[in-house]
JSON list of C-alpha atoms in Angstrom, two decimals:
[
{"chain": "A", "resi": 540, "resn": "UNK", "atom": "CA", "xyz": [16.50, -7.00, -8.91]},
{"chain": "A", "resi": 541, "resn": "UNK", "atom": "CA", "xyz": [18.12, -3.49, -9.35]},
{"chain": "A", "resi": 542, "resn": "UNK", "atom": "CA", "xyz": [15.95, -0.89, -8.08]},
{"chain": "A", "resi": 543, "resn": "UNK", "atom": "CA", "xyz": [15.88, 3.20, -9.41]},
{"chain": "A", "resi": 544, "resn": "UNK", "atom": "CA", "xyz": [18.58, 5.22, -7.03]},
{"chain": "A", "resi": 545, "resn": "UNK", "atom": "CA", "xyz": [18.00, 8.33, -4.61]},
{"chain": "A", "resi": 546, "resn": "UNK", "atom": "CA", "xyz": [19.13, 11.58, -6.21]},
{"chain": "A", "resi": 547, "resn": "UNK", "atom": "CA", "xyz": [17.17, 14.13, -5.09]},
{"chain": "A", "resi": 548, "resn": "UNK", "atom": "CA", "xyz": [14.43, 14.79, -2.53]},
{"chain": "A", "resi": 549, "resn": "UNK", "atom": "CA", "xyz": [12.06, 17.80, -1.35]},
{"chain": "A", "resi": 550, "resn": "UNK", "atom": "CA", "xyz": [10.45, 18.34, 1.01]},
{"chain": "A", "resi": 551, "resn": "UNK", "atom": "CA", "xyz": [6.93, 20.29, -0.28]},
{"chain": "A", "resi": 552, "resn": "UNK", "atom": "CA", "xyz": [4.91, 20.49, 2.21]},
{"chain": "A", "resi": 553, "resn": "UNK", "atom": "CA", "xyz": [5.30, 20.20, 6.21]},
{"chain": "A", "resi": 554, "resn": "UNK", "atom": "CA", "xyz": [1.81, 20.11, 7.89]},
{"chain": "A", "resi": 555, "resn": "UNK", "atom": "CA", "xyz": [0.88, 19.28, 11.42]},
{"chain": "A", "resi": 556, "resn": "UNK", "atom": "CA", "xyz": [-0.09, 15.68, 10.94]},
{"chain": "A", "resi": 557, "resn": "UNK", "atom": "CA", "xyz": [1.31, 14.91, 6.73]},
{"chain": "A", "resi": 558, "resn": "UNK", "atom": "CA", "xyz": [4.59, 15.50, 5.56]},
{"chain": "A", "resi": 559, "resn": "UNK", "atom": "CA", "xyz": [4.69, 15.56, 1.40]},
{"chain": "A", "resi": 560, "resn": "UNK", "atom": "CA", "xyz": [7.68, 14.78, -0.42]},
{"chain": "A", "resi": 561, "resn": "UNK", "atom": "CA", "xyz": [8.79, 14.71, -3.93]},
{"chain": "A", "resi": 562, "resn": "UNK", "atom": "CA", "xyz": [11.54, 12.14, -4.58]},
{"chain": "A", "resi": 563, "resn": "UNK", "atom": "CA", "xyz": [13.82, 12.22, -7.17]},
{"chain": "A", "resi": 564, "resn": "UNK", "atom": "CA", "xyz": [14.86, 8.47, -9.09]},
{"chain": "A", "resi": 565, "resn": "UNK", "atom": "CA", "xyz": [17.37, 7.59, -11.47]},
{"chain": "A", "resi": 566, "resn": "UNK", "atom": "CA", "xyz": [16.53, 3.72, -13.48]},
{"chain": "A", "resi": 567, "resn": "UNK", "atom": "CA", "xyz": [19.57, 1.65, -14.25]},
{"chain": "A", "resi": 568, "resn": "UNK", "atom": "CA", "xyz": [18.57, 3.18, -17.60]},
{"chain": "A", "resi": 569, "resn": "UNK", "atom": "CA", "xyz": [19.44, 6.50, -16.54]},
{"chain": "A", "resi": 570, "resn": "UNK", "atom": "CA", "xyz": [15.80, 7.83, -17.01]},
{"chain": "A", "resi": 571, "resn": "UNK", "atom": "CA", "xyz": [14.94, 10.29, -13.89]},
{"chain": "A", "resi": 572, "resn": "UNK", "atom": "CA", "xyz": [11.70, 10.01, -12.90]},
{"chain": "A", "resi": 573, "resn": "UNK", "atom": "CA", "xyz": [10.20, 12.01, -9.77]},
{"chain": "A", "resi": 574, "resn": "UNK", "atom": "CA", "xyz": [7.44, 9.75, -7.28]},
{"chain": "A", "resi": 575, "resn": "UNK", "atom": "CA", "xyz": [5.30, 11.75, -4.51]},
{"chain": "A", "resi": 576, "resn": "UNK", "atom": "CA", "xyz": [4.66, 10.53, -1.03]},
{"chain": "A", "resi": 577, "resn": "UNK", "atom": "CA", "xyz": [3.48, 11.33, 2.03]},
{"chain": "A", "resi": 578, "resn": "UNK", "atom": "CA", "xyz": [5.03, 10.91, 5.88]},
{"chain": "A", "resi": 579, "resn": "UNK", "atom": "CA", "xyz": [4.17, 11.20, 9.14]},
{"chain": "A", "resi": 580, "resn": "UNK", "atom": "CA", "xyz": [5.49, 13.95, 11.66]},
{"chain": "A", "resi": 581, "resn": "UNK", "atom": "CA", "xyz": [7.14, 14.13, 13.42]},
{"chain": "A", "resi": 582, "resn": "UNK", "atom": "CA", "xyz": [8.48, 10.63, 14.10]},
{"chain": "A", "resi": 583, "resn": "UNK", "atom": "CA", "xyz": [8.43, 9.60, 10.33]},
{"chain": "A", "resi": 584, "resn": "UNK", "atom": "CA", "xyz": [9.52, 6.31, 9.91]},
{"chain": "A", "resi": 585, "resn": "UNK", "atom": "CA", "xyz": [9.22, 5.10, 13.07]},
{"chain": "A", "resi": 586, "resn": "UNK", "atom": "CA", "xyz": [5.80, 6.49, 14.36]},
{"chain": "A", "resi": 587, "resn": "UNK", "atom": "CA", "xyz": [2.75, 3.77, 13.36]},
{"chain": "A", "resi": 588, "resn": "UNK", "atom": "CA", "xyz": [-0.71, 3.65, 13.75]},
{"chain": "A", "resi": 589, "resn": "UNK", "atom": "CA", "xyz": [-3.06, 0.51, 15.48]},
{"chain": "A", "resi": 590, "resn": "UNK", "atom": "CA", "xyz": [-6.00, -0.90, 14.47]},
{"chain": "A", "resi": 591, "resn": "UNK", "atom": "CA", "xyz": [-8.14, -2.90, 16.78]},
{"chain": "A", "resi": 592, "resn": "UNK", "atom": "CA", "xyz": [-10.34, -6.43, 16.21]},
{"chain": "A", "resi": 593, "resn": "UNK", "atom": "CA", "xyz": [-12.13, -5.88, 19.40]},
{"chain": "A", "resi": 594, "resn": "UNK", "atom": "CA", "xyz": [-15.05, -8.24, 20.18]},
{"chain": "A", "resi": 595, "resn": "UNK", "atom": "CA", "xyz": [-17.71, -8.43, 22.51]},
{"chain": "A", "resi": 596, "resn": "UNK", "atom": "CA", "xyz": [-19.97, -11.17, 23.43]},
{"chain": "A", "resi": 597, "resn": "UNK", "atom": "CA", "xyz": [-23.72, -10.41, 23.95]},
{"chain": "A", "resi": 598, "resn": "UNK", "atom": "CA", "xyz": [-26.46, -13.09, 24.74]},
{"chain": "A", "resi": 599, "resn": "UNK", "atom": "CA", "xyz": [-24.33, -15.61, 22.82]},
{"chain": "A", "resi": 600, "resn": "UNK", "atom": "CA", "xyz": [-23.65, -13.74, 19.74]},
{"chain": "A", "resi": 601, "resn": "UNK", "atom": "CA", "xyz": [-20.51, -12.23, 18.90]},
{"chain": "A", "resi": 602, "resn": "UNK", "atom": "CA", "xyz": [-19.83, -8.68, 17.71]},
{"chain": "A", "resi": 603, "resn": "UNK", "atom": "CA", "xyz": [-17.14, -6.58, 16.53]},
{"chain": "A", "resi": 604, "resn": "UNK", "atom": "CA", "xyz": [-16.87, -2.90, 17.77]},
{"chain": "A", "resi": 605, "resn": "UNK", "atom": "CA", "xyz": [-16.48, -1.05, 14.65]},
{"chain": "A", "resi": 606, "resn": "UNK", "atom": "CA", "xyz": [-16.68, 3.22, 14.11]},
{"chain": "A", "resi": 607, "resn": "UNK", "atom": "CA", "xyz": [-18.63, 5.19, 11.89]},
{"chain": "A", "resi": 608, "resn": "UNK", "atom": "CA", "xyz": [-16.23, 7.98, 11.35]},
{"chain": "A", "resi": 609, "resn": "UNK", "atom": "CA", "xyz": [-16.92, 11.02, 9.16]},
{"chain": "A", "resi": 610, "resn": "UNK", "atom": "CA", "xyz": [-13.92, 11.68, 6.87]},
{"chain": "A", "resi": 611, "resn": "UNK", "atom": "CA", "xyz": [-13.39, 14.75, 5.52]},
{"chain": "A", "resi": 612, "resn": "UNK", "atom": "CA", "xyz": [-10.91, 14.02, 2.18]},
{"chain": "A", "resi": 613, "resn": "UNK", "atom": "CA", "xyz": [-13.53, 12.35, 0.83]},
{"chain": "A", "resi": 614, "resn": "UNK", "atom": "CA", "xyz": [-16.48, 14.43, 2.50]},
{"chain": "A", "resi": 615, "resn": "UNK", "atom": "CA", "xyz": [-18.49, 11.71, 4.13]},
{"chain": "A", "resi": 616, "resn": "UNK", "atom": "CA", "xyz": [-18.51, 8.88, 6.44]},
{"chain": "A", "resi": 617, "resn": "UNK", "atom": "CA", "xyz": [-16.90, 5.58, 6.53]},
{"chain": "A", "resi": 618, "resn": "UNK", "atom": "CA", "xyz": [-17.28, 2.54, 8.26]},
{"chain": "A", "resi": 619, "resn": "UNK", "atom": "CA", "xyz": [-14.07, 0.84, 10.10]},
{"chain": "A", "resi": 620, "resn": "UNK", "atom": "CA", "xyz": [-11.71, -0.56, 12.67]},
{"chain": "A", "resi": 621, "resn": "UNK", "atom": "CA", "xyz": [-11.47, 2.03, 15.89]},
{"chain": "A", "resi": 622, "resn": "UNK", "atom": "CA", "xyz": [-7.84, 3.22, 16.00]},
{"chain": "A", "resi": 623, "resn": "UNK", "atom": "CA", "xyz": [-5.21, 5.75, 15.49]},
{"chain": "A", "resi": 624, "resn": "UNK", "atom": "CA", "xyz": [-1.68, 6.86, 16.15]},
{"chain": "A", "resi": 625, "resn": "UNK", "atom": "CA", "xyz": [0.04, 4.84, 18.76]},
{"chain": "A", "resi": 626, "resn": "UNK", "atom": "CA", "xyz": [2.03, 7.23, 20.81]},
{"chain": "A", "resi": 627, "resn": "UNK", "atom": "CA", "xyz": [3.14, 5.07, 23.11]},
{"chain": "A", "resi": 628, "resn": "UNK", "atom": "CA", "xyz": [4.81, 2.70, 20.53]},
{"chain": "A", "resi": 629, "resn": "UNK", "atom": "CA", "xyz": [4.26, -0.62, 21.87]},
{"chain": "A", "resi": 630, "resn": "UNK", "atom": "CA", "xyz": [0.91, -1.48, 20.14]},
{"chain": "A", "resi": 631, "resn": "UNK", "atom": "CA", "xyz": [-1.38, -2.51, 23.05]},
{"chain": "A", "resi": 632, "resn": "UNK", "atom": "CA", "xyz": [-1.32, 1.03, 24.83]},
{"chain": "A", "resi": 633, "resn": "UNK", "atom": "CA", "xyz": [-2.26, 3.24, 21.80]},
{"chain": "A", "resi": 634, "resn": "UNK", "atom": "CA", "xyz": [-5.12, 0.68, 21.31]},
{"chain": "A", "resi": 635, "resn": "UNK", "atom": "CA", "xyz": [-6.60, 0.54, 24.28]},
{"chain": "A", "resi": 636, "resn": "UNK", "atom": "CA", "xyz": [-6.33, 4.11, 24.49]},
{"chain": "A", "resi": 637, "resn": "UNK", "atom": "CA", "xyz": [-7.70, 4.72, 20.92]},
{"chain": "A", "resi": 638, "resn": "UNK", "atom": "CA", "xyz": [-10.32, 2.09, 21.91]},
{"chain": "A", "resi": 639, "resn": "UNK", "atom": "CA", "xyz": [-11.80, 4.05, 24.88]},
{"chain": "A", "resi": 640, "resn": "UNK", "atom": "CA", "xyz": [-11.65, 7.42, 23.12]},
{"chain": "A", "resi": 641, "resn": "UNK", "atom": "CA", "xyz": [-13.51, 6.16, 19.85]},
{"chain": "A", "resi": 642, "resn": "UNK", "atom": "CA", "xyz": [-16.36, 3.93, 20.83]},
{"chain": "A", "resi": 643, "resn": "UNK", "atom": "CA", "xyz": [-16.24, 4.25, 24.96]},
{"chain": "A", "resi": 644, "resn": "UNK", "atom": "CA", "xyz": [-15.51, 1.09, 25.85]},
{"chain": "A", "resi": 645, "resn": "UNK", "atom": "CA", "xyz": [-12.57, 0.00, 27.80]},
{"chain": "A", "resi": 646, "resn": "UNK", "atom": "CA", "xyz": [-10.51, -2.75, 27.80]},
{"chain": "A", "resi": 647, "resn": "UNK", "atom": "CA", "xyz": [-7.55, -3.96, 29.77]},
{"chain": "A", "resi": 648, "resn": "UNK", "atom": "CA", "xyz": [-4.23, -5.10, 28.84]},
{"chain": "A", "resi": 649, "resn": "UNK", "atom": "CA", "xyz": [-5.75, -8.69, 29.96]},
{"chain": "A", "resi": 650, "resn": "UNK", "atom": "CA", "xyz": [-7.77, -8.61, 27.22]},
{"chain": "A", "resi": 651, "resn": "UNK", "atom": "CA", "xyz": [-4.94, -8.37, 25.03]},
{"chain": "A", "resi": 652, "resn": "UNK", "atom": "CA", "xyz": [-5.11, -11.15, 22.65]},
{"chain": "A", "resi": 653, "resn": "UNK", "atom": "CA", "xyz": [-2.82, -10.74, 20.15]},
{"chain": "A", "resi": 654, "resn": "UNK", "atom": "CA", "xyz": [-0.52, -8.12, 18.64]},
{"chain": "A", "resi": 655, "resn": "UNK", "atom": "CA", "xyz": [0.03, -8.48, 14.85]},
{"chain": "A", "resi": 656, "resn": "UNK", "atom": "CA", "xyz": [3.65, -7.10, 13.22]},
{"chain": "A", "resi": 657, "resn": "UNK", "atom": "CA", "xyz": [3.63, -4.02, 11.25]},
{"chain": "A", "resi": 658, "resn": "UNK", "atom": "CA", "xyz": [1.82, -3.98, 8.01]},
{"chain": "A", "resi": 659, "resn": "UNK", "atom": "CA", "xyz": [2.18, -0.91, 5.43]},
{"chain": "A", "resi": 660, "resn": "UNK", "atom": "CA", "xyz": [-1.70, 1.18, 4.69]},
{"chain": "A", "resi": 661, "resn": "UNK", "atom": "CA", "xyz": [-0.90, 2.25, 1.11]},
{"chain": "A", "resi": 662, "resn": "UNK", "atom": "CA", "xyz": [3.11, 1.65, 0.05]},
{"chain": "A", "resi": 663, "resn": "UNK", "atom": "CA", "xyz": [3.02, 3.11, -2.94]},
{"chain": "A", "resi": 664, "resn": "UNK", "atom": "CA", "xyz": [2.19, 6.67, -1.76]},
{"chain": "A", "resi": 665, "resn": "UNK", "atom": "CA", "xyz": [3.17, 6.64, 2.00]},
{"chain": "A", "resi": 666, "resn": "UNK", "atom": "CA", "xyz": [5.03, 4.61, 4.80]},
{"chain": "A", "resi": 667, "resn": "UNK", "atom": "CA", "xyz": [1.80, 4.98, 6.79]},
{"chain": "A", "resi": 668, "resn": "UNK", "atom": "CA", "xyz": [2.40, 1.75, 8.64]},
{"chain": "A", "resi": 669, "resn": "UNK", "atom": "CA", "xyz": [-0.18, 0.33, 11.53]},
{"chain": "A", "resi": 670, "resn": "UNK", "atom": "CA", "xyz": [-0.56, -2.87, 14.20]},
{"chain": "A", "resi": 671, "resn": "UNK", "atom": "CA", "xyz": [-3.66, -5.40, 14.08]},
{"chain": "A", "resi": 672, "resn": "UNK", "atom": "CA", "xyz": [-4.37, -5.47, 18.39]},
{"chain": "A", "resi": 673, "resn": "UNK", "atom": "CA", "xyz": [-6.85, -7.91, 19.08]},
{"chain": "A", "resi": 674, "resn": "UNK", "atom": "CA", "xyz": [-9.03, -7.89, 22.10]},
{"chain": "A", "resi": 675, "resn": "UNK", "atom": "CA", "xyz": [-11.69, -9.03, 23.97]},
{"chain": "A", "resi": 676, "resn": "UNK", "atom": "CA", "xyz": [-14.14, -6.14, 25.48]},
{"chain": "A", "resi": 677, "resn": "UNK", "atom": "CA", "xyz": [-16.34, -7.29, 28.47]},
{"chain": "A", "resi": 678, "resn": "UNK", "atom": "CA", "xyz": [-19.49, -6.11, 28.87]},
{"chain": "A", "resi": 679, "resn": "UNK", "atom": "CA", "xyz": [-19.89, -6.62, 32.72]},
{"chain": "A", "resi": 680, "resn": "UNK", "atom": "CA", "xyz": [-16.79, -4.36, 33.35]},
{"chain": "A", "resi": 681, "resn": "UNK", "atom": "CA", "xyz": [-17.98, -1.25, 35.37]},
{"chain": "A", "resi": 682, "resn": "UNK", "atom": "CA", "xyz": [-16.77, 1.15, 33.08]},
{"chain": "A", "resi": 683, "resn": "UNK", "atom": "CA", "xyz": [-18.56, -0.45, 30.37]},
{"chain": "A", "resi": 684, "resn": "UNK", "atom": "CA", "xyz": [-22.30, -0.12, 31.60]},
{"chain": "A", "resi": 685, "resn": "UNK", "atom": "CA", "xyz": [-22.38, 3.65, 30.13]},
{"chain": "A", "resi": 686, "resn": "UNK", "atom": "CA", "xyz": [-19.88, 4.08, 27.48]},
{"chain": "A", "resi": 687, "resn": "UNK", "atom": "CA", "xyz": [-18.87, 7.35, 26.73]},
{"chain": "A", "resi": 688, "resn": "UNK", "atom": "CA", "xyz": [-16.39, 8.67, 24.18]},
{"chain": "A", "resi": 689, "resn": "UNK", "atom": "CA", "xyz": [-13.87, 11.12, 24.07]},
{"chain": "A", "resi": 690, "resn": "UNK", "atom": "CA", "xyz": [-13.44, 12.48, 21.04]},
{"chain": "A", "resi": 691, "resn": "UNK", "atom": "CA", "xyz": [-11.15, 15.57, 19.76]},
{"chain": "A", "resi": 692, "resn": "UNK", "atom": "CA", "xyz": [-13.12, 18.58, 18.37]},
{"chain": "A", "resi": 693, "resn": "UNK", "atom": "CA", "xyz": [-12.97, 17.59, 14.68]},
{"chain": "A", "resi": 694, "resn": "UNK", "atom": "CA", "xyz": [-13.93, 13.75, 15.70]},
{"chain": "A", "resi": 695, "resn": "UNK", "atom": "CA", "xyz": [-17.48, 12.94, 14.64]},
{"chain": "A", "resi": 696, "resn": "UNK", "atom": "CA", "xyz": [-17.35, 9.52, 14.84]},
{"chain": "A", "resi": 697, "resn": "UNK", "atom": "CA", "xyz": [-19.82, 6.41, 16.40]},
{"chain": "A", "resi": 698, "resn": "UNK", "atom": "CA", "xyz": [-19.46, 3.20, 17.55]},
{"chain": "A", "resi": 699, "resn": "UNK", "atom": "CA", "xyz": [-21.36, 0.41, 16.17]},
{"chain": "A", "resi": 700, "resn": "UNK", "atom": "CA", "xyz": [-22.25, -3.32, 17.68]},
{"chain": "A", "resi": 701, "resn": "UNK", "atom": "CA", "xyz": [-22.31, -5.44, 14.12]},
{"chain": "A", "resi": 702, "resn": "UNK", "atom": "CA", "xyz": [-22.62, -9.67, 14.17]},
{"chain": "A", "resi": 703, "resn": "UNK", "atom": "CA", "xyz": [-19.10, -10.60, 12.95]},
{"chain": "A", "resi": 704, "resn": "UNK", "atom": "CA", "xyz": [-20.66, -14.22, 11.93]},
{"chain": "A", "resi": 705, "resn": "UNK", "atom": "CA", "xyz": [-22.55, -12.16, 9.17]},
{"chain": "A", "resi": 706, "resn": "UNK", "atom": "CA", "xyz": [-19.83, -9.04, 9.14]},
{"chain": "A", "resi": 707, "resn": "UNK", "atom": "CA", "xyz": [-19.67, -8.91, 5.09]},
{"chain": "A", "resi": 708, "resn": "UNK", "atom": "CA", "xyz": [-23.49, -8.77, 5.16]},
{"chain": "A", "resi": 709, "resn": "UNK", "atom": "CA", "xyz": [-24.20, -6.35, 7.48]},
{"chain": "A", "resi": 710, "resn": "UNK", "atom": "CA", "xyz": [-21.04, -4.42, 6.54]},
{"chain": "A", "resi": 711, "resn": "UNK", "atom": "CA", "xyz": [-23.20, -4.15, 2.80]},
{"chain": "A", "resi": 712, "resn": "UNK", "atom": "CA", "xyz": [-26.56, -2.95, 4.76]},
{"chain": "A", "resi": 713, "resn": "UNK", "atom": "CA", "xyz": [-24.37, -0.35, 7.10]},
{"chain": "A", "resi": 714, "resn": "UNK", "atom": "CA", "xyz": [-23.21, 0.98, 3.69]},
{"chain": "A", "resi": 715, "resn": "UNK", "atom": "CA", "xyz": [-26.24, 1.63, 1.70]},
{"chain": "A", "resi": 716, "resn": "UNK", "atom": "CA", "xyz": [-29.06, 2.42, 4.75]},
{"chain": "A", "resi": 717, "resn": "UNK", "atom": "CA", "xyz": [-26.22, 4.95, 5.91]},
{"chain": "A", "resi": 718, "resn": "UNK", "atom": "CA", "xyz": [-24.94, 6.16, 2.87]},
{"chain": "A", "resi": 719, "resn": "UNK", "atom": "CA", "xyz": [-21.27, 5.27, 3.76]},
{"chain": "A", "resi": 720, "resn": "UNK", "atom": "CA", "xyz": [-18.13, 3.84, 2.47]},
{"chain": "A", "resi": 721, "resn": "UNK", "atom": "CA", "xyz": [-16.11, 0.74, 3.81]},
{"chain": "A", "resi": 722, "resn": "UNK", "atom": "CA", "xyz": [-12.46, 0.92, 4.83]},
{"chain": "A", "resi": 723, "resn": "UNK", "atom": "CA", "xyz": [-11.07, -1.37, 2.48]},
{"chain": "A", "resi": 724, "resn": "UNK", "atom": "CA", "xyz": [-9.02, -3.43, 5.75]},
{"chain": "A", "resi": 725, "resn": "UNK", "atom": "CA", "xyz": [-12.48, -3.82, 7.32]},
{"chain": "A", "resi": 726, "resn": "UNK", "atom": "CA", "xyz": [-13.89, -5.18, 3.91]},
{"chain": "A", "resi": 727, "resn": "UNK", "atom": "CA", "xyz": [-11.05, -7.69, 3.47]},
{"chain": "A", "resi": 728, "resn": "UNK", "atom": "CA", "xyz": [-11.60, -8.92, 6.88]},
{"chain": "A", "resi": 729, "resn": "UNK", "atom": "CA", "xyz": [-15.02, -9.41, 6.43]},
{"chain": "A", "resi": 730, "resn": "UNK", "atom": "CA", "xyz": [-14.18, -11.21, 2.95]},
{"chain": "A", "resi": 731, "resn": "UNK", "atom": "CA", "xyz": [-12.08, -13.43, 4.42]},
{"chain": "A", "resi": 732, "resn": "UNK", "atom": "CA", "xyz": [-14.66, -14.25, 7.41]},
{"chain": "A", "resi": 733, "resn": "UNK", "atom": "CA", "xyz": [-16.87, -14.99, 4.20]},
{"chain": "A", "resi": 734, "resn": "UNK", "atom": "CA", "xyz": [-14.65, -17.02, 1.99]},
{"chain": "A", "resi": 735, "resn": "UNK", "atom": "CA", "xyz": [-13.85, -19.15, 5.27]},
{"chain": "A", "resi": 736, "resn": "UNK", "atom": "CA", "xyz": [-17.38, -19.88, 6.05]},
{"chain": "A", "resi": 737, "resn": "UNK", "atom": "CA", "xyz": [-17.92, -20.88, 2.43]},
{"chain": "A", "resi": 738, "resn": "UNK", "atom": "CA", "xyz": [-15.16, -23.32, 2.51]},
{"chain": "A", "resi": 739, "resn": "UNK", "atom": "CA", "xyz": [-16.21, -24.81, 5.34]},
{"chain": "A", "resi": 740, "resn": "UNK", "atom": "CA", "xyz": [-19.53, -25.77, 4.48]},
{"chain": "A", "resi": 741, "resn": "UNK", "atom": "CA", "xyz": [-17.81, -26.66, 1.26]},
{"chain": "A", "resi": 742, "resn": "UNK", "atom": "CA", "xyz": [-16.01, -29.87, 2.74]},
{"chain": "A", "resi": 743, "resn": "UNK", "atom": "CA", "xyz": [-17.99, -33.47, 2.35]}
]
């Protein structure tokens, strides 16, 4: 398949934490046709984020730690997966680290499950690209009898205990008693938790 070719690109605007470009195409047709994006500074392409599945058991039941994180482009909260940019750039690092900051709880590299690969956020604005980090929290670490976050100045964000067996549920309740919105990665997670569930009580 014979994709449009490079001509021209500009760089708009250079911000602290976004990069936008406008990008330039030219269609085996010959049509030019300009596409906007964004990138991240200062590493671009090879800077990523991580996003963390981190569970905790409690009295038998087990939760997710999710955040409640006020977002200002859309000037209200939202209800995710803790995380961030992973300076470090090997995955489990950046989410432990990201981990602690956002919700308080800590986590070692032990409880390290599993590192996903690289997945792209939104392709067809940005090569925004992020890490799925699994982990276990335990609740009868020390450090983890009196969380407390650490949050930058323009962080308002707070950590929430929610049943994953019943995640798409109570992911529905968080949104309408708090007046929030869903991070679409959380929501397909939760979907799939769902659609999993149904198929297994599905089978004879």
């Amino acid at each position: 398949m014979e994709v449009p070719r490079l001509v021209a690109e500009e760089c708009l605007y250079d911000g602290n934490y976004l990069h936008l470009h406008l990008k330039q195409a030219e269609t085996p047709a010959g049509e030019k046709v300009n596409w906007e994006m964004i990138s991240r500074p200062p590493h671009g392409w090879n800077l990523s984020g991580t996003d963390l599945i981190a569970t905790l058991k409690r009295q038998g039941e087990e939760y997710l730690l999710l955040v409640l994180e006020h977002r200002y482009p859309i000037r209200g909260y939202v209800v995710s997966f803790p995380g961030g940019i992973d300076e470090e750039g090997d995955g489990t690092k950046g989410a432990l680290r990201e981990l602690k900051e956002e919700t308080g709880y800590t986590a070692l590299p032990q409880d390290v499950v599993a590192v996903g690969p690289l997945v792209y956020v939104d392709p067809w604005k940005s090569n925004e690209k992020s890490k799925f980090v699994q982990v276990n929290v335990r609740e009868d670490l020390p450090e983890n009898q009196n969380p407390t976050q650490n949050l930058d100045p323009l962080e308002v964000i707070e950590a929430l205990l929610v049943k994953k067996h019943c995640l798409l549920e109570e992911l529905n309740k968080i949104s309408q008693e708090r007046n929030c919105g869903i991070d679409s990665r959380l929501y397909a997670f939760a979907m799939g938790i769902y659609l999993g569930q149904m198929a297994q009580e599905a089978r004879p």
